[in-house]
Short mmCIF file of C-alpha atoms and ligand atoms in Angstrom, two decimals:
data_model
loop_
_atom_site.label_atom_id
_atom_site.label_comp_id
_atom_site.label_asym_id
_atom_site.label_seq_id
_atom_site.Cartn_x
_atom_site.Cartn_y
_atom_site.Cartn_z
CA MET A 1 -11.67 198.17 90.35
CA HIS A 2 -13.05 200.22 93.21
CA LYS A 3 -16.70 201.01 93.10
CA LEU A 4 -16.22 204.22 95.01
CA GLN A 5 -13.05 205.98 95.94
CA LEU A 6 -12.70 209.20 97.88
CA ILE A 7 -9.30 210.86 97.80
CA ASN A 8 -8.48 213.45 100.45
CA VAL A 9 -11.92 215.04 100.63
CA SER A 10 -12.39 217.97 103.01
CA LYS A 11 -15.39 220.07 103.98
CA SER A 12 -15.70 223.01 106.37
CA PHE A 13 -18.63 225.16 107.36
CA GLY A 14 -17.06 228.53 108.22
CA LEU A 15 -14.30 227.74 110.70
CA HIS A 16 -15.74 224.33 111.55
CA ALA A 17 -13.77 221.64 109.69
CA VAL A 18 -16.17 218.67 109.44
CA LEU A 19 -14.19 216.41 107.06
CA ARG A 20 -10.38 216.54 106.88
CA ASN A 21 -8.49 214.85 104.06
CA LEU A 22 -10.69 211.78 104.26
CA SER A 23 -9.90 208.91 101.90
CA LEU A 24 -11.73 205.62 101.46
CA GLU A 25 -12.18 202.74 99.03
CA ILE A 26 -15.33 200.69 98.65
CA PHE A 27 -15.39 197.58 96.49
CA PRO A 28 -18.24 196.37 94.22
CA ASN A 29 -21.17 194.53 95.85
CA GLU A 30 -19.96 195.42 99.31
CA LEU A 31 -22.22 196.62 102.10
CA PHE A 32 -19.99 199.27 103.60
CA ILE A 33 -21.06 200.96 106.82
CA ILE A 34 -19.77 204.30 107.99
CA LEU A 35 -20.24 204.37 111.75
CA GLY A 36 -19.94 207.58 113.72
CA SER A 37 -21.55 209.53 116.52
CA SER A 38 -24.23 212.15 115.94
CA GLY A 39 -22.88 215.33 114.32
CA CYS A 40 -19.53 213.81 113.24
CA GLY A 41 -20.14 214.50 109.54
CA LYS A 42 -21.83 211.37 108.15
CA THR A 43 -24.56 213.17 106.20
CA THR A 44 -22.03 215.77 105.00
CA LEU A 45 -19.94 212.90 103.59
CA LEU A 46 -22.91 211.35 101.75
CA LEU A 47 -24.05 214.70 100.30
CA GLY A 48 -20.54 215.22 98.91
CA ILE A 49 -20.49 211.75 97.31
CA LEU A 50 -23.88 212.48 95.73
CA GLY A 51 -22.79 215.91 94.55
CA LEU A 52 -25.74 217.58 96.32
CA GLN A 53 -23.10 219.53 98.23
CA GLN A 54 -19.56 220.12 96.96
CA PHE A 55 -16.50 219.08 98.96
CA ASP A 56 -14.05 221.98 99.40
CA SER A 57 -11.26 219.81 98.01
CA GLY A 58 -10.50 216.20 97.07
CA GLN A 59 -11.83 213.79 94.47
CA VAL A 60 -14.82 211.46 94.10
CA ILE A 61 -14.15 208.50 91.79
CA ILE A 62 -16.90 206.07 90.78
CA ASP A 63 -16.00 202.96 88.72
CA GLY A 64 -12.62 204.53 88.03
CA ILE A 65 -14.10 207.75 86.62
CA ASP A 66 -13.55 211.10 88.31
CA VAL A 67 -17.06 212.51 88.92
CA THR A 68 -15.97 215.33 91.25
CA ASN A 69 -17.27 218.00 88.87
CA ARG A 70 -20.36 216.12 87.67
CA SER A 71 -23.90 217.11 88.65
CA PRO A 72 -25.81 214.72 90.98
CA GLY A 73 -27.99 213.47 88.08
CA ALA A 74 -24.91 212.50 86.06
CA ARG A 75 -23.51 210.33 88.89
CA ASN A 76 -26.38 207.80 88.82
CA ILE A 77 -26.34 207.15 92.56
CA GLY A 78 -29.44 206.00 94.44
CA TYR A 79 -30.04 207.86 97.70
CA VAL A 80 -32.33 207.40 100.66
CA PRO A 81 -32.05 210.50 102.85
CA GLN A 82 -32.11 210.42 106.64
CA ASN A 83 -35.78 211.49 106.90
CA TYR A 84 -36.79 209.71 103.63
CA ALA A 85 -37.73 213.15 102.16
CA LEU A 86 -40.72 211.83 100.19
CA PHE A 87 -42.53 214.52 98.22
CA PRO A 88 -45.60 215.18 100.39
CA ASN A 89 -47.86 216.27 97.50
CA TYR A 90 -47.05 213.27 95.33
CA THR A 91 -48.71 209.89 95.66
CA VAL A 92 -46.65 206.76 96.31
CA PHE A 93 -46.76 206.03 92.57
CA GLU A 94 -45.54 209.51 91.63
CA ASN A 95 -42.86 209.51 94.30
CA ILE A 96 -41.45 206.27 92.90
CA ALA A 97 -41.78 207.44 89.28
CA PHE A 98 -39.92 210.70 89.98
CA GLY A 99 -36.41 209.64 88.90
CA LEU A 100 -37.71 208.15 85.64
CA ARG A 101 -39.77 211.26 84.79
CA LEU A 102 -36.66 213.37 85.41
CA ARG A 103 -34.83 211.19 82.89
CA LYS A 104 -37.68 211.63 80.38
CA VAL A 105 -38.47 207.93 80.20
CA SER A 106 -41.63 207.11 78.17
CA LYS A 107 -44.99 206.79 79.97
CA ASN A 108 -45.46 203.10 79.17
CA ILE A 109 -42.07 202.13 80.53
CA ILE A 110 -42.65 204.21 83.67
CA GLN A 111 -46.00 202.44 84.24
CA ALA A 112 -44.43 199.01 83.85
CA LYS A 113 -41.36 199.72 85.98
CA VAL A 114 -43.25 201.37 88.82
CA ARG A 115 -45.81 198.51 88.88
CA GLN A 116 -43.00 195.98 89.07
CA ILE A 117 -41.15 197.70 91.91
CA ILE A 118 -44.43 198.26 93.81
CA ASP A 119 -44.93 194.48 93.66
CA ASP A 120 -41.30 193.78 94.64
CA PHE A 121 -41.59 196.00 97.72
CA GLY A 122 -45.04 194.79 98.81
CA LEU A 123 -46.58 198.23 98.31
CA GLN A 124 -49.64 197.02 96.35
CA GLY A 125 -52.78 198.92 97.32
CA LEU A 126 -50.86 201.97 98.52
CA GLU A 127 -50.15 203.48 95.06
CA TYR A 128 -52.52 206.42 95.41
CA ARG A 129 -51.86 207.27 99.03
CA PHE A 130 -49.83 210.32 100.05
CA PRO A 131 -46.78 210.01 102.35
CA SER A 132 -48.75 211.39 105.32
CA GLN A 133 -51.05 208.35 105.02
CA LEU A 134 -48.20 205.81 105.36
CA SER A 135 -46.51 204.12 108.32
CA GLY A 136 -42.76 204.58 108.93
CA GLY A 137 -41.93 201.17 107.44
CA GLN A 138 -44.06 201.86 104.35
CA MET A 139 -42.40 205.27 103.85
CA GLN A 140 -39.04 203.58 104.14
CA ARG A 141 -40.00 201.09 101.40
CA VAL A 142 -41.26 203.88 99.12
CA ALA A 143 -37.99 205.78 99.64
CA LEU A 144 -36.00 202.64 98.76
CA ALA A 145 -38.16 201.93 95.70
CA ARG A 146 -37.74 205.55 94.55
CA ALA A 147 -33.95 205.25 94.89
CA LEU A 148 -33.71 201.87 93.16
CA ILE A 149 -35.96 202.50 90.17
CA ILE A 150 -33.18 204.36 88.36
CA GLU A 151 -31.14 201.11 88.61
CA PRO A 152 -28.15 202.63 90.37
CA THR A 153 -25.12 200.44 91.01
CA LEU A 154 -24.30 202.50 94.09
CA LEU A 155 -26.92 203.15 96.75
CA LEU A 156 -26.37 205.52 99.68
CA LEU A 157 -28.52 205.09 102.77
CA ASP A 158 -28.52 207.67 105.54
CA GLU A 159 -29.52 205.99 108.85
CA PRO A 160 -32.25 204.07 106.99
CA VAL A 161 -33.85 202.28 109.92
CA SER A 162 -33.17 204.51 112.92
CA ALA A 163 -36.75 205.86 113.00
CA LEU A 164 -38.40 202.42 112.98
CA ASP A 165 -39.48 200.02 115.73
CA ILE A 166 -37.26 196.98 116.36
CA GLU A 167 -39.41 194.48 114.46
CA THR A 168 -39.73 196.62 111.31
CA ARG A 169 -36.05 197.46 111.59
CA GLN A 170 -35.03 193.78 111.59
CA LYS A 171 -37.33 193.09 108.64
CA ILE A 172 -36.00 195.96 106.53
CA LYS A 173 -32.38 195.08 107.36
CA ALA A 174 -32.97 191.51 106.17
CA GLU A 175 -34.64 192.84 103.01
CA LEU A 176 -31.69 195.13 102.34
CA LYS A 177 -29.25 192.22 102.49
CA GLU A 178 -31.45 190.23 100.10
CA LEU A 179 -31.73 193.18 97.76
CA GLN A 180 -28.00 193.68 97.72
CA LYS A 181 -27.46 190.06 96.67
CA LYS A 182 -30.24 190.08 94.09
CA LEU A 183 -29.40 193.37 92.39
CA HIS A 184 -25.60 193.26 92.80
CA ILE A 185 -25.45 196.77 94.15
CA THR A 186 -22.87 198.42 96.34
CA LEU A 187 -24.42 199.85 99.47
CA VAL A 188 -22.96 202.65 101.54
CA TYR A 189 -24.92 202.75 104.75
CA ILE A 190 -24.39 205.25 107.52
CA THR A 191 -25.44 204.83 111.09
CA HIS A 192 -24.51 205.58 114.68
CA ASP A 193 -25.74 202.15 115.80
CA GLN A 194 -22.95 199.64 116.47
CA GLN A 195 -25.28 196.65 116.79
CA GLU A 196 -26.65 197.34 113.32
CA THR A 197 -23.10 197.70 112.00
CA LEU A 198 -21.94 194.36 113.40
CA GLU A 199 -25.02 192.61 112.00
CA LEU A 200 -24.92 194.04 108.50
CA ALA A 201 -21.53 195.30 107.39
CA ASP A 202 -19.15 193.47 105.06
CA GLN A 203 -16.65 196.23 105.77
CA LEU A 204 -16.88 199.32 107.90
CA GLY A 205 -15.17 202.58 108.67
CA ILE A 206 -15.30 204.51 111.95
CA LEU A 207 -15.66 208.25 111.30
CA ASN A 208 -14.09 210.48 113.92
CA ASN A 209 -12.56 213.90 113.88
CA GLY A 210 -13.16 214.39 110.16
CA THR A 211 -11.52 211.22 108.98
CA ILE A 212 -11.92 207.42 108.98
CA GLU A 213 -10.06 206.34 112.08
CA GLN A 214 -10.21 202.60 111.32
CA PHE A 215 -11.30 200.42 108.40
CA GLY A 216 -11.94 196.69 108.56
CA SER A 217 -14.40 193.84 108.83
CA PRO A 218 -16.75 193.95 111.83
CA ASP A 219 -14.63 191.30 113.62
CA GLU A 220 -11.37 193.15 113.03
CA VAL A 221 -12.65 196.47 114.26
CA PHE A 222 -14.62 194.97 117.15
CA TYR A 223 -11.86 192.71 118.49
CA LYS A 224 -8.81 194.68 117.38
CA PRO A 225 -9.48 198.42 117.75
CA LYS A 226 -6.47 200.47 116.66
CA THR A 227 -7.11 203.49 118.86
CA LEU A 228 -8.52 204.21 122.29
CA PHE A 229 -11.32 206.19 120.63
CA VAL A 230 -12.45 203.15 118.60
CA ALA A 231 -12.15 200.84 121.64
CA ARG A 232 -14.27 203.19 123.77
CA PHE A 233 -16.74 203.98 120.99
CA LEU A 234 -17.39 200.25 120.55
CA ASN A 235 -17.76 199.79 124.32
CA THR A 236 -14.85 197.38 124.77
CA GLU A 237 -15.74 195.73 128.08
CA ASN A 238 -12.23 195.07 129.39
CA MET A 239 -9.77 197.93 128.84
CA LEU A 240 -6.84 197.44 131.21
CA LYS A 241 -3.70 199.52 131.72
CA GLY A 242 -0.57 197.42 131.32
CA LYS A 243 3.16 197.43 130.76
CA ILE A 244 5.22 195.19 128.46
CA LEU A 245 7.28 192.76 130.57
CA HIS A 246 8.88 190.80 127.72
CA LYS A 247 8.67 190.93 123.97
CA PHE A 248 10.22 188.28 121.79
CA GLY A 249 9.25 188.29 118.12
CA LYS A 250 5.48 188.61 118.10
CA LYS A 251 5.12 187.11 121.57
CA ALA A 252 4.45 189.62 124.34
CA THR A 253 3.94 189.31 128.08
CA ILE A 254 2.11 192.16 129.79
CA GLN A 255 1.89 193.07 133.46
CA VAL A 256 -1.59 194.35 134.37
CA ASN A 257 -1.64 195.25 138.06
CA ASP A 258 -1.35 191.88 139.82
CA ILE A 259 -1.77 189.63 136.79
CA VAL A 260 0.33 188.73 133.78
CA LEU A 261 -1.22 188.25 130.33
CA ASN A 262 0.25 186.66 127.21
CA THR A 263 -0.48 187.59 123.63
CA TYR A 264 0.86 187.93 120.09
CA THR A 265 1.19 191.36 118.55
CA SER A 266 2.72 192.80 115.41
CA LEU A 267 3.09 196.20 117.08
CA GLU A 268 6.61 197.56 117.51
CA LEU A 269 6.77 197.46 121.31
CA SER A 270 9.64 197.09 123.77
CA GLU A 271 10.02 196.18 127.41
CA GLY A 272 8.57 198.86 129.69
CA ASP A 273 6.18 200.34 127.07
CA GLN A 274 2.75 201.29 128.37
CA VAL A 275 -0.24 199.72 126.62
CA THR A 276 -4.00 199.41 126.94
CA VAL A 277 -5.09 195.78 126.86
CA CYS A 278 -8.50 195.17 125.26
CA ILE A 279 -10.35 191.90 125.80
CA ARG A 280 -13.91 191.18 124.71
CA PRO A 281 -16.02 188.86 126.90
CA GLY A 282 -16.27 186.38 123.99
CA ALA A 283 -12.53 185.67 124.40
CA ILE A 284 -12.88 184.80 128.10
CA HIS A 285 -14.06 181.31 128.97
CA LEU A 286 -15.56 180.84 132.45
CA SER A 287 -15.49 177.47 134.15
CA THR A 288 -16.65 176.29 137.59
CA HIS A 289 -14.08 173.48 137.60
CA HIS A 290 -10.85 174.26 139.33
CA ARG A 291 -8.05 174.79 136.82
CA GLN A 292 -4.43 175.21 137.70
CA PRO A 293 -3.62 178.92 137.21
CA GLY A 294 -1.08 179.40 134.44
CA ARG A 295 -0.65 180.99 131.05
CA ASN A 296 -3.77 183.20 130.66
CA VAL A 297 -5.63 181.01 133.17
CA PHE A 298 -6.79 182.70 136.39
CA ALA A 299 -8.59 181.60 139.50
CA GLY A 300 -11.09 184.12 140.86
CA THR A 301 -14.40 184.70 142.58
CA ILE A 302 -17.63 186.09 141.16
CA GLU A 303 -17.98 189.74 142.13
CA SER A 304 -21.35 190.43 140.44
CA ILE A 305 -23.83 189.14 137.87
CA HIS A 306 -25.91 191.58 135.80
CA PRO A 307 -28.34 190.97 132.93
CA ILE A 308 -27.20 192.45 129.58
CA GLY A 309 -29.82 191.78 126.90
CA ARG A 310 -30.25 188.01 126.60
CA ASP A 311 -26.98 187.29 128.43
CA LEU A 312 -25.51 187.87 131.85
CA GLU A 313 -22.39 189.91 132.46
CA VAL A 314 -20.27 188.21 135.09
CA LYS A 315 -17.54 190.23 136.81
CA VAL A 316 -14.79 188.07 138.25
CA LEU A 317 -12.20 189.24 140.76
CA VAL A 318 -8.96 187.57 139.66
CA ALA A 319 -6.54 189.54 141.84
CA PRO A 320 -6.97 192.08 144.66
CA HIS A 321 -7.18 194.93 142.12
CA GLU A 322 -8.23 193.19 138.95
CA ILE A 323 -11.72 192.48 137.70
CA LEU A 324 -12.42 190.85 134.32
CA LYS A 325 -15.85 191.04 132.70
CA THR A 326 -17.20 188.10 130.79
CA ARG A 327 -20.59 187.07 129.38
CA ILE A 328 -22.53 183.90 129.67
CA SER A 329 -25.99 182.88 128.49
CA ARG A 330 -28.73 182.77 131.11
CA ILE A 331 -29.31 179.07 130.50
CA VAL A 332 -25.65 178.15 131.00
CA ALA A 333 -25.46 180.39 134.10
CA LYS A 334 -28.45 178.53 135.54
CA GLU A 335 -26.90 175.14 134.80
CA LEU A 336 -23.65 176.21 136.45
CA LYS A 337 -25.62 177.69 139.40
CA LEU A 338 -23.45 180.82 139.34
CA THR A 339 -23.72 182.95 142.46
CA HIS A 340 -21.95 185.90 144.02
CA GLY A 341 -18.67 184.89 145.74
CA MET A 342 -18.43 181.55 143.92
CA PRO A 343 -14.89 180.39 142.97
CA VAL A 344 -14.42 180.09 139.19
CA SER A 345 -11.58 179.98 136.73
CA LEU A 346 -11.15 182.06 133.61
CA SER A 347 -9.08 181.23 130.57
CA ILE A 348 -8.38 183.87 127.96
CA ASP A 349 -7.79 183.19 124.28
CA GLU A 350 -4.38 184.68 123.42
CA ALA A 351 -5.44 185.58 119.90
CA PHE A 352 -7.93 188.05 121.36
CA VAL A 353 -5.76 189.79 123.94
CA HIS A 354 -5.35 192.96 121.93
CA LEU A 355 -2.93 195.83 122.61
CA ILE A 356 -3.16 199.56 121.90
CA PRO A 357 0.09 201.46 122.51
CA VAL A 358 -0.15 204.41 124.91
CA GLN A 359 1.22 207.48 123.07
N1 ATP B 1 -25.10 223.49 105.89
C1 ATP B 1 -24.44 223.54 107.06
N2 ATP B 1 -24.00 224.69 107.58
C2 ATP B 1 -23.29 224.75 108.73
N3 ATP B 1 -22.99 223.66 109.48
C3 ATP B 1 -23.42 222.47 109.02
C4 ATP B 1 -24.16 222.33 107.80
N4 ATP B 1 -24.44 221.03 107.61
C5 ATP B 1 -23.90 220.37 108.66
N5 ATP B 1 -23.29 221.22 109.50
C6 ATP B 1 -22.56 220.87 110.74
O1 ATP B 1 -21.58 219.89 110.40
C7 ATP B 1 -21.50 218.87 111.39
C8 ATP B 1 -21.77 217.52 110.76
O2 ATP B 1 -23.13 217.45 110.36
P1 ATP B 1 -23.76 216.14 109.73
O3 ATP B 1 -25.18 216.42 109.41
O4 ATP B 1 -22.90 215.69 108.60
O5 ATP B 1 -23.63 215.12 110.95
P2 ATP B 1 -24.14 213.59 111.07
O6 ATP B 1 -22.95 212.78 111.40
O7 ATP B 1 -24.93 213.24 109.86
O8 ATP B 1 -25.09 213.67 112.35
P3 ATP B 1 -26.45 212.82 112.70
O9 ATP B 1 -25.99 211.46 113.12
O10 ATP B 1 -26.99 213.59 113.86
O11 ATP B 1 -27.32 212.84 111.50
C9 ATP B 1 -22.50 219.28 112.48
O12 ATP B 1 -21.80 219.95 113.49
C10 ATP B 1 -23.45 220.21 111.77
O13 ATP B 1 -23.98 221.15 112.66
MG1 MG B 2 -26.92 212.77 109.55
#
């Protein structure tokens, strides 16, 4: 059974249609990330799932039950808002106890449960502080504890780590993964950060233009974007304009300026069709040994070498008008003594030469 299902939900503010007939399915115990740029409707989507804001149309189904007309309290969803939204006049203890007090749980049980979760989240000693006396990471933990104390099976997180420094961010992300495994909860996590998405998601959806433009695992979406928007949004390094030369079954040969590439595709394409060829650097192997040019093997010269994070991006000129970008670790680059103008050969994994048809 689906944990959460949205069927054709829409939401407009005046004339501005933010969500348009959006449908999605999230399975139990999945960490599902909705990735989209700022202002594309991520928070609007979460508020509708929670029932804090009504969709104009469509259905919200949780565990097979239609909750579209239920109040937020009756949906039993945990929620960590974008800015944490801790109650400023409540202590850490009272902030965490809030959901239980609302449900009229007895004092003794509240004491015991809040104590336990304070221990679990390493918040001992901070019980009687107010939110203004906490660091960002501590506020984040209080917000998570407050959401989890009601024992939801579905937890919605709105850009939970975007306000934190890198170290705290990594720590909280690791804790979230642990928590998900331990408590068997389904997490819906929204962010505009693709790195975070690739690190954390079991499945993801790219939100664009009011709908989910592509669903899939991080690898599927990253290596096989279905649309130009998704390819660009995920910064596909090599996006080349090409034309189908031959297509036989799933085998396709593509002319890209002065080079010919081979791949397999299940797209319905015919000879002469225009395509965009997407290749990630991970699919391009660089070697300093001379290799006979052939099927997806090219001889070229190094055009430039730039640092990108811990790696180097190496641009290789493989034909008078064709540059391919690949990545290599700094250590390997040093061993190979890569320099500008050096002759190298590139071989490209056919499974990762991906095509997007040009409409
Ligand atoms: N209550 C509202 N009234 C009018 N317009 C709204 C309202 N809430 C959101 N919007 C508009 O709807 C669009 C989507 O907003 P939303 O907050 O869902 O974006 P988001 O994807 O969460 O952005 P961010 O990443 O910046 O948090 C924006 O253009 C926003 O201005
Ligand atoms: Mg938002």
